[in-house]
CSV table of N, CA, C and O in Angstrom, one decimal:
chain,number,residue,atom,x,y,z
A,1,MET,N,24.0,15.2,16.3
A,1,MET,CA,23.1,14.3,15.6
A,1,MET,C,21.7,14.5,16.1
A,1,MET,O,21.5,14.6,17.3
A,2,SER,N,20.7,14.6,15.2
A,2,SER,CA,19.4,14.9,15.7
A,2,SER,C,18.8,13.6,16.2
A,2,SER,O,19.2,12.5,15.9
A,3,GLU,N,17.8,13.8,17.1
A,3,GLU,CA,17.1,12.7,17.7
A,3,GLU,C,16.3,11.9,16.7
A,3,GLU,O,15.7,12.5,15.8
A,4,ARG,N,16.2,10.6,16.8
A,4,ARG,CA,15.5,9.7,15.9
A,4,ARG,C,14.2,9.2,16.7
A,4,ARG,O,14.3,8.8,17.8
A,5,LYS,N,13.1,9.3,16.0
A,5,LYS,CA,11.9,8.7,16.5
A,5,LYS,C,11.5,7.6,15.5
A,5,LYS,O,11.4,7.8,14.3
A,6,LEU,N,11.3,6.4,16.1
A,6,LEU,CA,10.9,5.2,15.3
A,6,LEU,C,9.4,5.1,15.3
A,6,LEU,O,8.8,5.1,16.4
A,7,ILE,N,8.8,4.9,14.1
A,7,ILE,CA,7.3,4.7,14.0
A,7,ILE,C,7.1,3.3,13.6
A,7,ILE,O,7.7,2.8,12.6
A,8,SER,N,6.1,2.6,14.2
A,8,SER,CA,5.8,1.2,13.9
A,8,SER,C,4.3,1.1,13.6
A,8,SER,O,3.5,1.8,14.2
A,9,THR,N,3.9,0.2,12.7
A,9,THR,CA,2.5,-0.1,12.5
A,9,THR,C,2.1,-1.3,13.3
A,9,THR,O,0.9,-1.6,13.3
A,10,GLY,N,3.0,-2.0,13.9
A,10,GLY,CA,2.8,-3.2,14.7
A,10,GLY,C,2.8,-4.4,13.8
A,10,GLY,O,2.5,-5.5,14.2
A,11,SER,N,3.2,-4.2,12.5
A,11,SER,CA,3.3,-5.3,11.6
A,11,SER,C,4.4,-6.3,12.1
A,11,SER,O,5.5,-5.9,12.5
A,12,PRO,N,4.1,-7.6,12.0
A,12,PRO,CA,5.1,-8.6,12.4
A,12,PRO,C,6.3,-8.5,11.5
A,12,PRO,O,7.4,-8.9,11.9
A,13,PHE,N,6.2,-8.0,10.2
A,13,PHE,CA,7.3,-7.9,9.3
A,13,PHE,C,8.4,-7.0,9.9
A,13,PHE,O,9.6,-7.2,9.6
A,14,GLU,N,8.0,-5.9,10.6
A,14,GLU,CA,8.9,-5.0,11.1
A,14,GLU,C,9.9,-5.6,12.0
A,14,GLU,O,11.1,-5.4,11.9
A,15,LYS,N,9.5,-6.4,12.9
A,15,LYS,CA,10.4,-7.1,13.9
A,15,LYS,C,11.2,-8.1,13.2
A,15,LYS,O,12.4,-8.2,13.4
A,16,VAL,N,10.6,-8.9,12.4
A,16,VAL,CA,11.3,-10.0,11.7
A,16,VAL,C,12.5,-9.5,10.8
A,16,VAL,O,13.6,-10.0,10.9
A,17,ALA,N,12.2,-8.4,10.1
A,17,ALA,CA,13.2,-7.8,9.1
A,17,ALA,C,14.0,-6.7,9.8
A,17,ALA,O,14.9,-6.3,9.2
A,18,GLY,N,13.7,-6.3,11.0
A,18,GLY,CA,14.5,-5.3,11.7
A,18,GLY,C,14.4,-3.9,11.1
A,18,GLY,O,15.4,-3.3,10.9
A,19,TYR,N,13.2,-3.5,10.8
A,19,TYR,CA,13.0,-2.1,10.3
A,19,TYR,C,11.9,-1.4,11.0
A,19,TYR,O,11.0,-2.0,11.7
A,20,SER,N,11.8,-0.1,10.8
A,20,SER,CA,10.6,0.7,11.2
A,20,SER,C,9.8,1.1,10.0
A,20,SER,O,10.3,1.3,8.9
A,21,ARG,N,8.5,1.3,10.2
A,21,ARG,CA,7.6,1.8,9.2
A,21,ARG,C,8.1,3.1,8.7
A,21,ARG,O,8.1,3.5,7.6
A,22,ALA,N,8.5,3.9,9.7
A,22,ALA,CA,9.0,5.3,9.4
A,22,ALA,C,10.1,5.7,10.5
A,22,ALA,O,10.0,5.2,11.6
A,23,VAL,N,10.9,6.6,10.1
A,23,VAL,CA,11.9,7.1,11.0
A,23,VAL,C,11.9,8.6,10.8
A,23,VAL,O,12.0,9.1,9.7
A,24,ARG,N,11.7,9.4,11.9
A,24,ARG,CA,11.8,10.8,11.9
A,24,ARG,C,13.2,11.2,12.5
A,24,ARG,O,13.5,10.8,13.6
A,25,ALA,N,14.0,11.9,11.7
A,25,ALA,CA,15.3,12.4,12.1
A,25,ALA,C,15.3,13.9,11.8
A,25,ALA,O,15.3,14.3,10.6
A,26,GLY,N,15.2,14.7,12.9
A,26,GLY,CA,15.1,16.1,12.7
A,26,GLY,C,13.9,16.5,12.0
A,26,GLY,O,12.8,16.0,12.4
A,27,ASN,N,14.0,17.2,10.9
A,27,ASN,CA,12.8,17.6,10.2
A,27,ASN,C,12.5,16.7,9.0
A,27,ASN,O,11.6,17.0,8.2
A,28,MET,N,13.1,15.6,8.9
A,28,MET,CA,12.9,14.6,7.8
A,28,MET,C,12.2,13.4,8.3
A,28,MET,O,12.4,12.9,9.5
A,29,VAL,N,11.3,12.9,7.5
A,29,VAL,CA,10.6,11.6,7.8
A,29,VAL,C,10.8,10.7,6.6
A,29,VAL,O,10.5,11.0,5.5
A,30,TYR,N,11.3,9.5,6.9
A,30,TYR,CA,11.6,8.5,5.9
A,30,TYR,C,10.6,7.3,6.1
A,30,TYR,O,10.7,6.7,7.2
A,31,VAL,N,9.7,7.1,5.2
A,31,VAL,CA,8.7,6.0,5.3
A,31,VAL,C,9.2,4.9,4.5
A,31,VAL,O,9.5,5.0,3.3
A,32,ALA,N,9.3,3.7,5.1
A,32,ALA,CA,9.8,2.5,4.4
A,32,ALA,C,8.9,2.1,3.3
A,32,ALA,O,7.7,2.5,3.3
A,33,GLY,N,9.4,1.3,2.4
A,33,GLY,CA,8.6,0.7,1.4
A,33,GLY,C,7.4,0.0,2.0
A,33,GLY,O,7.5,-0.8,3.0
A,34,THR,N,6.2,0.4,1.6
A,34,THR,CA,4.9,0.0,2.2
A,34,THR,C,4.1,-0.8,1.2
A,34,THR,O,3.7,-0.2,0.1
A,35,THR,N,3.8,-2.0,1.5
A,35,THR,CA,3.0,-2.8,0.6
A,35,THR,C,1.5,-2.7,1.0
A,35,THR,O,1.2,-2.0,1.9
A,36,GLY,N,0.6,-3.3,0.3
A,36,GLY,CA,-0.8,-3.1,0.4
A,36,GLY,C,-1.5,-3.9,1.5
A,36,GLY,O,-2.8,-4.0,1.4
A,37,TYR,N,-0.8,-4.4,2.4
A,37,TYR,CA,-1.5,-5.1,3.5
A,37,TYR,C,-2.4,-4.2,4.3
A,37,TYR,O,-2.0,-3.0,4.6
A,38,ASP,N,-3.5,-4.7,4.8
A,38,ASP,CA,-4.3,-4.0,5.8
A,38,ASP,C,-3.7,-4.6,7.1
A,38,ASP,O,-3.9,-5.8,7.5
A,39,TYR,N,-3.0,-3.7,7.9
A,39,TYR,CA,-2.2,-4.2,9.0
A,39,TYR,C,-3.1,-4.6,10.2
A,39,TYR,O,-2.7,-5.3,11.1
A,40,GLU,N,-4.4,-4.1,10.2
A,40,GLU,CA,-5.3,-4.5,11.3
A,40,GLU,C,-5.8,-5.9,11.1
A,40,GLU,O,-6.0,-6.6,12.1
A,41,THR,N,-6.0,-6.3,9.9
A,41,THR,CA,-6.5,-7.7,9.6
A,41,THR,C,-5.4,-8.6,9.0
A,41,THR,O,-5.6,-9.8,8.9
A,42,MET,N,-4.2,-8.0,8.7
A,42,MET,CA,-3.1,-8.8,8.0
A,42,MET,C,-3.6,-9.5,6.8
A,42,MET,O,-3.3,-10.6,6.5
A,43,THR,N,-4.5,-8.8,6.0
A,43,THR,CA,-5.0,-9.3,4.7
A,43,THR,C,-4.4,-8.4,3.6
A,43,THR,O,-4.1,-7.2,3.8
A,44,LEU,N,-4.3,-9.0,2.4
A,44,LEU,CA,-3.8,-8.3,1.2
A,44,LEU,C,-4.9,-8.4,0.2
A,44,LEU,O,-5.2,-9.4,-0.3
A,45,PRO,N,-5.5,-7.2,-0.2
A,45,PRO,CA,-6.5,-7.3,-1.3
A,45,PRO,C,-5.9,-7.8,-2.6
A,45,PRO,O,-4.7,-7.7,-2.8
A,46,GLU,N,-6.7,-8.3,-3.4
A,46,GLU,CA,-6.3,-8.9,-4.7
A,46,GLU,C,-5.9,-7.8,-5.7
A,46,GLU,O,-4.9,-8.0,-6.4
A,47,GLY,N,-6.7,-6.7,-5.8
A,47,GLY,CA,-6.4,-5.7,-6.9
A,47,GLY,C,-5.4,-4.7,-6.5
A,47,GLY,O,-5.2,-4.4,-5.4
A,48,VAL,N,-4.7,-4.3,-7.6
A,48,VAL,CA,-3.6,-3.3,-7.4
A,48,VAL,C,-4.0,-2.0,-6.9
A,48,VAL,O,-3.4,-1.4,-6.1
A,49,THR,N,-5.2,-1.5,-7.3
A,49,THR,CA,-5.7,-0.3,-6.8
A,49,THR,C,-6.0,-0.3,-5.3
A,49,THR,O,-5.6,0.6,-4.6
A,50,ASP,N,-6.6,-1.4,-4.8
A,50,ASP,CA,-6.9,-1.5,-3.4
A,50,ASP,C,-5.6,-1.7,-2.6
A,50,ASP,O,-5.4,-1.2,-1.5
A,51,GLN,N,-4.6,-2.4,-3.2
A,51,GLN,CA,-3.3,-2.5,-2.5
A,51,GLN,C,-2.7,-1.1,-2.4
A,51,GLN,O,-2.1,-0.7,-1.4
A,52,ALA,N,-2.7,-0.3,-3.5
A,52,ALA,CA,-2.1,1.0,-3.5
A,52,ALA,C,-2.8,1.9,-2.5
A,52,ALA,O,-2.1,2.7,-1.8
A,53,ARG,N,-4.1,1.8,-2.4
A,53,ARG,CA,-4.9,2.6,-1.4
A,53,ARG,C,-4.4,2.2,0.0
A,53,ARG,O,-4.2,3.1,0.8
A,54,ASN,N,-4.3,0.9,0.3
A,54,ASN,CA,-3.8,0.5,1.6
A,54,ASN,C,-2.4,1.1,1.9
A,54,ASN,O,-2.1,1.5,3.0
A,55,CYS,N,-1.5,1.0,0.8
A,55,CYS,CA,-0.2,1.6,1.0
A,55,CYS,C,-0.3,3.1,1.4
A,55,CYS,O,0.4,3.5,2.4
A,56,MET,N,-1.1,3.8,0.7
A,56,MET,CA,-1.2,5.3,1.0
A,56,MET,C,-1.8,5.5,2.4
A,56,MET,O,-1.4,6.5,3.1
A,57,GLU,N,-2.8,4.8,2.8
A,57,GLU,CA,-3.4,5.0,4.1
A,57,GLU,C,-2.4,4.6,5.2
A,57,GLU,O,-2.4,5.3,6.2
A,58,THR,N,-1.6,3.6,5.0
A,58,THR,CA,-0.6,3.2,6.0
A,58,THR,C,0.4,4.3,6.1
A,58,THR,O,0.9,4.7,7.1
A,59,ILE,N,0.8,4.8,4.9
A,59,ILE,CA,1.8,5.9,4.9
A,59,ILE,C,1.3,7.2,5.5
A,59,ILE,O,2.0,7.8,6.3
A,60,LYS,N,0.0,7.5,5.3
A,60,LYS,CA,-0.6,8.7,5.9
A,60,LYS,C,-0.6,8.6,7.4
A,60,LYS,O,-0.2,9.5,8.1
A,61,LYS,N,-0.9,7.4,7.9
A,61,LYS,CA,-0.9,7.2,9.4
A,61,LYS,C,0.6,7.3,9.9
A,61,LYS,O,0.8,7.9,11.0
A,62,ALA,N,1.5,6.7,9.3
A,62,ALA,CA,2.9,6.7,9.7
A,62,ALA,C,3.4,8.2,9.7
A,62,ALA,O,4.1,8.6,10.7
A,63,LEU,N,3.1,8.9,8.7
A,63,LEU,CA,3.5,10.3,8.7
A,63,LEU,C,2.8,11.1,9.8
A,63,LEU,O,3.5,11.9,10.5
A,64,ALA,N,1.6,10.9,10.1
A,64,ALA,CA,0.9,11.5,11.2
A,64,ALA,C,1.5,11.2,12.5
A,64,ALA,O,1.8,12.0,13.4
A,65,ASP,N,1.9,9.9,12.7
A,65,ASP,CA,2.6,9.5,13.9
A,65,ASP,C,3.9,10.1,14.1
A,65,ASP,O,4.4,10.2,15.2
A,66,ALA,N,4.5,10.6,13.0
A,66,ALA,CA,5.8,11.2,13.0
A,66,ALA,C,5.7,12.8,13.1
A,66,ALA,O,6.7,13.5,13.1
A,67,GLY,N,4.4,13.3,13.1
A,67,GLY,CA,4.2,14.7,13.2
A,67,GLY,C,4.2,15.4,11.8
A,67,GLY,O,4.4,16.6,11.7
A,68,ALA,N,3.9,14.6,10.8
A,68,ALA,CA,3.9,15.1,9.4
A,68,ALA,C,2.6,14.7,8.7
A,68,ALA,O,1.7,14.1,9.3
A,69,SER,N,2.5,15.1,7.5
A,69,SER,CA,1.3,14.7,6.7
A,69,SER,C,1.7,14.5,5.2
A,69,SER,O,2.9,14.8,4.9
A,70,LEU,N,0.8,14.1,4.4
A,70,LEU,CA,1.1,14.0,3.0
A,70,LEU,C,1.6,15.3,2.4
A,70,LEU,O,2.4,15.3,1.4
A,71,GLU,N,1.1,16.4,2.9
A,71,GLU,CA,1.6,17.7,2.3
A,71,GLU,C,3.1,17.9,2.5
A,71,GLU,O,3.6,18.8,1.8
A,72,HIS,N,3.7,17.2,3.4
A,72,HIS,CA,5.1,17.3,3.6
A,72,HIS,C,6.0,16.4,2.7
A,72,HIS,O,7.2,16.5,2.7
A,73,VAL,N,5.3,15.5,1.9
A,73,VAL,CA,6.1,14.6,1.1
A,73,VAL,C,6.8,15.3,0.0
A,73,VAL,O,6.2,16.1,-0.8
A,74,VAL,N,8.1,15.1,-0.1
A,74,VAL,CA,8.9,15.7,-1.2
A,74,VAL,C,9.4,14.7,-2.2
A,74,VAL,O,9.8,15.1,-3.3
A,75,ARG,N,9.3,13.4,-1.9
A,75,ARG,CA,9.8,12.4,-2.8
A,75,ARG,C,9.0,11.1,-2.6
A,75,ARG,O,8.6,10.8,-1.5
A,76,ALA,N,8.6,10.5,-3.7
A,76,ALA,CA,7.9,9.2,-3.7
A,76,ALA,C,8.5,8.2,-4.7
A,76,ALA,O,8.9,8.6,-5.8
A,77,HIS,N,8.5,7.0,-4.3
A,77,HIS,CA,8.9,5.9,-5.2
A,77,HIS,C,7.7,4.9,-5.2
A,77,HIS,O,7.2,4.5,-4.2
A,78,TYR,N,7.3,4.5,-6.4
A,78,TYR,CA,6.2,3.6,-6.6
A,78,TYR,C,6.8,2.4,-7.3
A,78,TYR,O,7.5,2.5,-8.3
A,79,TYR,N,6.6,1.2,-6.7
A,79,TYR,CA,7.1,-0.1,-7.3
A,79,TYR,C,5.8,-0.9,-7.7
A,79,TYR,O,5.0,-1.1,-6.8
A,80,VAL,N,5.8,-1.4,-8.9
A,80,VAL,CA,4.7,-2.2,-9.4
A,80,VAL,C,5.3,-3.5,-10.0
A,80,VAL,O,6.4,-3.4,-10.5
A,81,THR,N,4.6,-4.6,-9.9
A,81,THR,CA,5.1,-5.9,-10.4
A,81,THR,C,4.8,-6.1,-11.9
A,81,THR,O,5.3,-7.1,-12.5
A,82,ASP,N,3.9,-5.2,-12.5
A,82,ASP,CA,3.6,-5.4,-13.9
A,82,ASP,C,3.4,-4.0,-14.5
A,82,ASP,O,2.7,-3.1,-13.9
A,83,GLN,N,3.9,-3.8,-15.6
A,83,GLN,CA,3.8,-2.5,-16.3
A,83,GLN,C,2.4,-2.0,-16.5
A,83,GLN,O,2.0,-0.9,-16.4
A,84,SER,N,1.5,-3.0,-16.7
A,84,SER,CA,0.1,-2.7,-16.9
A,84,SER,C,-0.6,-2.1,-15.6
A,84,SER,O,-1.7,-1.5,-15.7
A,85,TYR,N,0.0,-2.2,-14.5
A,85,TYR,CA,-0.5,-1.6,-13.2
A,85,TYR,C,-0.2,-0.1,-13.1
A,85,TYR,O,-0.8,0.6,-12.3
A,86,GLY,N,0.7,0.4,-13.9
A,86,GLY,CA,1.1,1.8,-13.8
A,86,GLY,C,0.0,2.8,-13.8
A,86,GLY,O,-0.1,3.7,-13.0
A,87,GLU,N,-0.9,2.7,-14.8
A,87,GLU,CA,-2.0,3.7,-14.9
A,87,GLU,C,-2.9,3.6,-13.7
A,87,GLU,O,-3.3,4.7,-13.2
A,88,GLU,N,-3.3,2.5,-13.2
A,88,GLU,CA,-4.1,2.4,-12.0
A,88,GLU,C,-3.5,3.0,-10.8
A,88,GLU,O,-4.1,3.7,-10.0
A,89,VAL,N,-2.2,2.7,-10.6
A,89,VAL,CA,-1.5,3.2,-9.5
A,89,VAL,C,-1.3,4.7,-9.6
A,89,VAL,O,-1.5,5.4,-8.6
A,90,PHE,N,-1.0,5.2,-10.8
A,90,PHE,CA,-0.9,6.6,-11.0
A,90,PHE,C,-2.2,7.4,-10.6
A,90,PHE,O,-2.2,8.4,-10.0
A,91,LYS,N,-3.3,6.8,-11.1
A,91,LYS,CA,-4.6,7.4,-10.7
A,91,LYS,C,-4.8,7.5,-9.2
A,91,LYS,O,-5.3,8.5,-8.7
A,92,LEU,N,-4.5,6.4,-8.6
A,92,LEU,CA,-4.8,6.3,-7.1
A,92,LEU,C,-3.8,7.3,-6.4
A,92,LEU,O,-4.3,8.1,-5.6
A,93,VAL,N,-2.5,7.2,-6.6
A,93,VAL,CA,-1.6,8.1,-5.9
A,93,VAL,C,-1.9,9.6,-6.3
A,93,VAL,O,-1.7,10.5,-5.5
A,94,GLY,N,-2.3,9.8,-7.6
A,94,GLY,CA,-2.7,11.1,-8.0
A,94,GLY,C,-3.8,11.7,-7.2
A,94,GLY,O,-3.9,12.9,-7.0
A,95,SER,N,-4.7,10.9,-6.8
A,95,SER,CA,-5.8,11.4,-5.9
A,95,SER,C,-5.3,11.9,-4.6
A,95,SER,O,-6.0,12.7,-4.0
A,96,TYR,N,-4.2,11.4,-4.1
A,96,TYR,CA,-3.6,11.8,-2.9
A,96,TYR,C,-2.6,13.0,-3.1
A,96,TYR,O,-2.5,13.9,-2.3
A,97,PHE,N,-1.9,13.0,-4.2
A,97,PHE,CA,-0.8,13.9,-4.4
A,97,PHE,C,-1.0,14.9,-5.5
A,97,PHE,O,-0.1,15.7,-5.8
A,98,ALA,N,-2.2,15.1,-6.0
A,98,ALA,CA,-2.5,16.0,-7.2
A,98,ALA,C,-2.0,17.4,-6.9
A,98,ALA,O,-1.5,18.0,-7.8
A,99,ASP,N,-2.3,17.9,-5.7
A,99,ASP,CA,-1.9,19.3,-5.3
A,99,ASP,C,-0.5,19.3,-4.6
A,99,ASP,O,0.0,20.4,-4.5
A,100,ILE,N,0.0,18.2,-4.2
A,100,ILE,CA,1.3,18.2,-3.5
A,100,ILE,C,2.4,18.0,-4.5
A,100,ILE,O,3.5,18.7,-4.3
A,101,ARG,N,2.3,17.1,-5.4
A,101,ARG,CA,3.2,16.9,-6.5
A,101,ARG,C,4.7,16.7,-6.1
A,101,ARG,O,5.5,17.4,-6.5
A,102,PRO,N,4.9,15.7,-5.3
A,102,PRO,CA,6.3,15.4,-4.9
A,102,PRO,C,7.1,14.9,-6.2
A,102,PRO,O,6.5,14.4,-7.1
A,103,ALA,N,8.4,14.9,-6.1
A,103,ALA,CA,9.2,14.3,-7.1
A,103,ALA,C,9.0,12.8,-7.0
A,103,ALA,O,8.9,12.3,-5.9
A,104,ALA,N,8.8,12.1,-8.1
A,104,ALA,CA,8.3,10.7,-8.0
A,104,ALA,C,9.0,9.9,-9.1
A,104,ALA,O,9.3,10.4,-10.2
A,105,THR,N,9.1,8.6,-8.8
A,105,THR,CA,9.6,7.6,-9.8
A,105,THR,C,8.8,6.3,-9.6
A,105,THR,O,8.4,5.9,-8.5
A,106,MET,N,8.4,5.7,-10.8
A,106,MET,CA,7.8,4.4,-10.8
A,106,MET,C,8.7,3.4,-11.4
A,106,MET,O,9.3,3.7,-12.4
A,107,VAL,N,8.8,2.2,-10.7
A,107,VAL,CA,9.7,1.2,-11.2
A,107,VAL,C,8.9,-0.1,-11.3
A,107,VAL,O,8.1,-0.4,-10.4
A,108,VAL,N,9.1,-0.9,-12.4
A,108,VAL,CA,8.5,-2.2,-12.5
A,108,VAL,C,9.5,-3.2,-12.1
A,108,VAL,O,10.7,-3.2,-12.5
A,109,CYS,N,9.1,-4.0,-11.1
A,109,CYS,CA,10.1,-5.0,-10.5
A,109,CYS,C,9.3,-6.1,-9.8
A,109,CYS,O,8.1,-6.1,-9.7
A,110,GLY,N,10.1,-7.1,-9.3
A,110,GLY,CA,9.5,-8.1,-8.5
A,110,GLY,C,9.4,-7.7,-7.0
A,110,GLY,O,10.2,-6.8,-6.6
A,111,LEU,N,8.5,-8.2,-6.3
A,111,LEU,CA,8.3,-7.9,-4.9
A,111,LEU,C,8.5,-9.2,-4.1
A,111,LEU,O,8.6,-10.3,-4.7
A,112,LEU,N,8.4,-9.1,-2.8
A,112,LEU,CA,8.7,-10.2,-1.9
A,112,LEU,C,7.9,-11.5,-2.1
A,112,LEU,O,8.4,-12.6,-2.1
A,113,ASN,N,6.6,-11.3,-2.4
A,113,ASN,CA,5.8,-12.5,-2.7
A,113,ASN,C,4.9,-12.1,-3.9
A,113,ASN,O,4.7,-11.0,-4.3
A,114,ASP,N,4.4,-13.2,-4.6
A,114,ASP,CA,3.7,-13.0,-5.8
A,114,ASP,C,2.3,-12.3,-5.7
A,114,ASP,O,1.8,-11.8,-6.6
A,115,ASP,N,1.8,-12.3,-4.5
A,115,ASP,CA,0.5,-11.6,-4.2
A,115,ASP,C,0.6,-10.1,-4.1
A,115,ASP,O,-0.3,-9.4,-4.3
A,116,MET,N,1.8,-9.6,-3.8
A,116,MET,CA,2.1,-8.2,-3.7
A,116,MET,C,2.2,-7.6,-5.1
A,116,MET,O,3.0,-8.1,-5.9
A,117,LYS,N,1.4,-6.5,-5.4
A,117,LYS,CA,1.4,-5.9,-6.7
A,117,LYS,C,2.0,-4.5,-6.7
A,117,LYS,O,2.4,-4.0,-7.8
A,118,ALA,N,2.1,-3.9,-5.5
A,118,ALA,CA,2.5,-2.5,-5.4
A,118,ALA,C,3.2,-2.3,-4.1
A,118,ALA,O,2.9,-2.9,-3.1
A,119,GLU,N,4.2,-1.4,-4.1
A,119,GLU,CA,4.9,-1.0,-2.9
A,119,GLU,C,5.2,0.5,-3.1
A,119,GLU,O,5.6,0.9,-4.2
A,120,ILE,N,5.0,1.3,-2.0
A,120,ILE,CA,5.3,2.7,-2.1
A,120,ILE,C,6.1,3.2,-0.9
A,120,ILE,O,5.9,2.7,0.2
A,121,GLU,N,7.1,4.0,-1.2
A,121,GLU,CA,7.9,4.6,-0.1
A,121,GLU,C,7.9,6.1,-0.4
A,121,GLU,O,7.9,6.6,-1.5
A,122,VAL,N,8.0,6.9,0.7
A,122,VAL,CA,8.0,8.4,0.6
A,122,VAL,C,9.0,8.9,1.6
A,122,VAL,O,9.4,8.3,2.6
A,123,THR,N,9.5,10.2,1.3
A,123,THR,CA,10.3,11.0,2.1
A,123,THR,C,9.6,12.3,2.3
A,123,THR,O,9.1,12.9,1.4
A,124,ALA,N,9.5,12.7,3.6
A,124,ALA,CA,8.8,14.0,3.9
A,124,ALA,C,9.8,15.0,4.6
A,124,ALA,O,10.7,14.5,5.3
A,125,GLN,N,9.6,16.2,4.4
A,125,GLN,CA,10.3,17.3,5.0
A,125,GLN,C,9.4,18.2,5.7
A,125,GLN,O,8.5,18.8,5.1
A,126,ILE,N,9.5,18.3,7.0
A,126,ILE,CA,8.7,19.2,7.8
A,126,ILE,C,9.4,20.5,7.9
A,126,ILE,O,10.5,20.6,8.4
A,127,ASP,N,8.7,21.6,7.5
A,127,ASP,CA,9.3,22.9,7.5
A,127,ASP,C,9.5,23.5,8.9
A,127,ASP,O,8.9,23.2,9.8
């Protein structure tokens, strides 16, 4: 079994819910569903685009802490709470993934609280 490296953002949610922001196992990095909080200030922007940007920046940092980057992402899942958010989120994630083009899925669903509008999770493979 390959060694596991646990990555944390320091978010209080991680300890309460018993999860890591990301886990590196061998050459794979699994980044947990990431909502739009700014973990330095523990604030959540109102707009879905700003939330999605915070998701991607948190994911970028978690990947870097695991020795990976966005270029290693092979799979992405986008969750939005309203179908009307799809286009905004696609534009934002497209600005990060336009040349990387991971396999991706978007799902319209409920999230943990009503202020959350987007959540993103990714899987990366380090060559």
